[in-house]
Short mmCIF file of C-alpha atoms in Angstrom, two decimals:
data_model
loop_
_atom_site.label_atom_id
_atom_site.label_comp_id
_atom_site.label_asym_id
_atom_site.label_seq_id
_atom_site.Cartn_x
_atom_site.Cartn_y
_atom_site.Cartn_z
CA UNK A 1 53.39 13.61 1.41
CA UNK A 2 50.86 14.16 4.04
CA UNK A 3 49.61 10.91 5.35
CA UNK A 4 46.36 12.13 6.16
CA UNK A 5 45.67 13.57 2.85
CA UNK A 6 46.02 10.44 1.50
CA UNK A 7 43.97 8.56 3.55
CA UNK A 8 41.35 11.03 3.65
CA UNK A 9 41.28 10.50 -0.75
CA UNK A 10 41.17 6.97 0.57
CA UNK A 11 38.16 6.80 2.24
CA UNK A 12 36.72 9.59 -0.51
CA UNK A 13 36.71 7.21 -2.86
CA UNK A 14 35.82 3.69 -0.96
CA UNK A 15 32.72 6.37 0.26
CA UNK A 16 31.65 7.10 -3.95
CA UNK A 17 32.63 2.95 -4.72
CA UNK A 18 29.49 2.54 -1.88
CA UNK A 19 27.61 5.44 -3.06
CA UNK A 20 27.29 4.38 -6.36
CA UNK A 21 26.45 0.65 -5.93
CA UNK A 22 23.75 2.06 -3.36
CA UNK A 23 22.50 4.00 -5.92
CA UNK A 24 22.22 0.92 -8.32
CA UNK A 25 20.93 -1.38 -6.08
CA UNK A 26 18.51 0.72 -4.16
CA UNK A 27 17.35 2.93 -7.00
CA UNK A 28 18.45 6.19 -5.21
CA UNK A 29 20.59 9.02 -6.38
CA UNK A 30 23.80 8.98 -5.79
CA UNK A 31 23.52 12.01 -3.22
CA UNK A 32 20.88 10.27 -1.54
CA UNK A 33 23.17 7.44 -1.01
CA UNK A 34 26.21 9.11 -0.18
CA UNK A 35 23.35 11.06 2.42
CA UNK A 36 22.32 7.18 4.39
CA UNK A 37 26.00 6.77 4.53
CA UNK A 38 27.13 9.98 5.97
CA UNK A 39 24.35 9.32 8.59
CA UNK A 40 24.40 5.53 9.23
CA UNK A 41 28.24 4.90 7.81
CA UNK A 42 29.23 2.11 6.03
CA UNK A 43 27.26 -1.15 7.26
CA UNK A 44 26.01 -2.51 3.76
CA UNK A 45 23.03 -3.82 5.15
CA UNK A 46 21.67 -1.04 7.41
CA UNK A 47 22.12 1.10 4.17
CA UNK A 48 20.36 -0.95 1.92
CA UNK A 49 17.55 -1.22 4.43
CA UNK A 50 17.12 2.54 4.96
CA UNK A 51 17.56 3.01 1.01
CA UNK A 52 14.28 1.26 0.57
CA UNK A 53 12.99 2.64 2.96
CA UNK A 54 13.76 5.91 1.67
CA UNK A 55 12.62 5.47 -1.78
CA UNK A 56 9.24 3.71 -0.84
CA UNK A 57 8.48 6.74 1.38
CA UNK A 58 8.95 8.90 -2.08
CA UNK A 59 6.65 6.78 -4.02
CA UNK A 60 3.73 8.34 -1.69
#
């Protein structure tokens, strides 16, 4: 088994756990979220911050 492999399904899947509660909580797609945490990573609030941000600047 290749250690990496499974680490990199791992993180995969903690990544769409994020994405998706993002999504929810922000009212964002789920692309958009998994976007903010390609570019920012994984610190909740930073995300959630730049979410509404992101989605007030598409209410204009």
């Amino acid at each position: 088994m290749n250690e990496h492999t499974d680490k990199g399904d791992s993180h995969d899947g903690a990544v769409e756990i994020l994405a998706g509660r993002l999504a929810r909580e922000a009212d964002i797609t789920e692309q958009q979220a998994r976007e903010l945490i390609e570019l920012i990573g994984t610190d909740w609030n930073s995300l959630l911050r730049e979410a509404h941000f992101l989605k007030a600047r598409h209410r204009l």
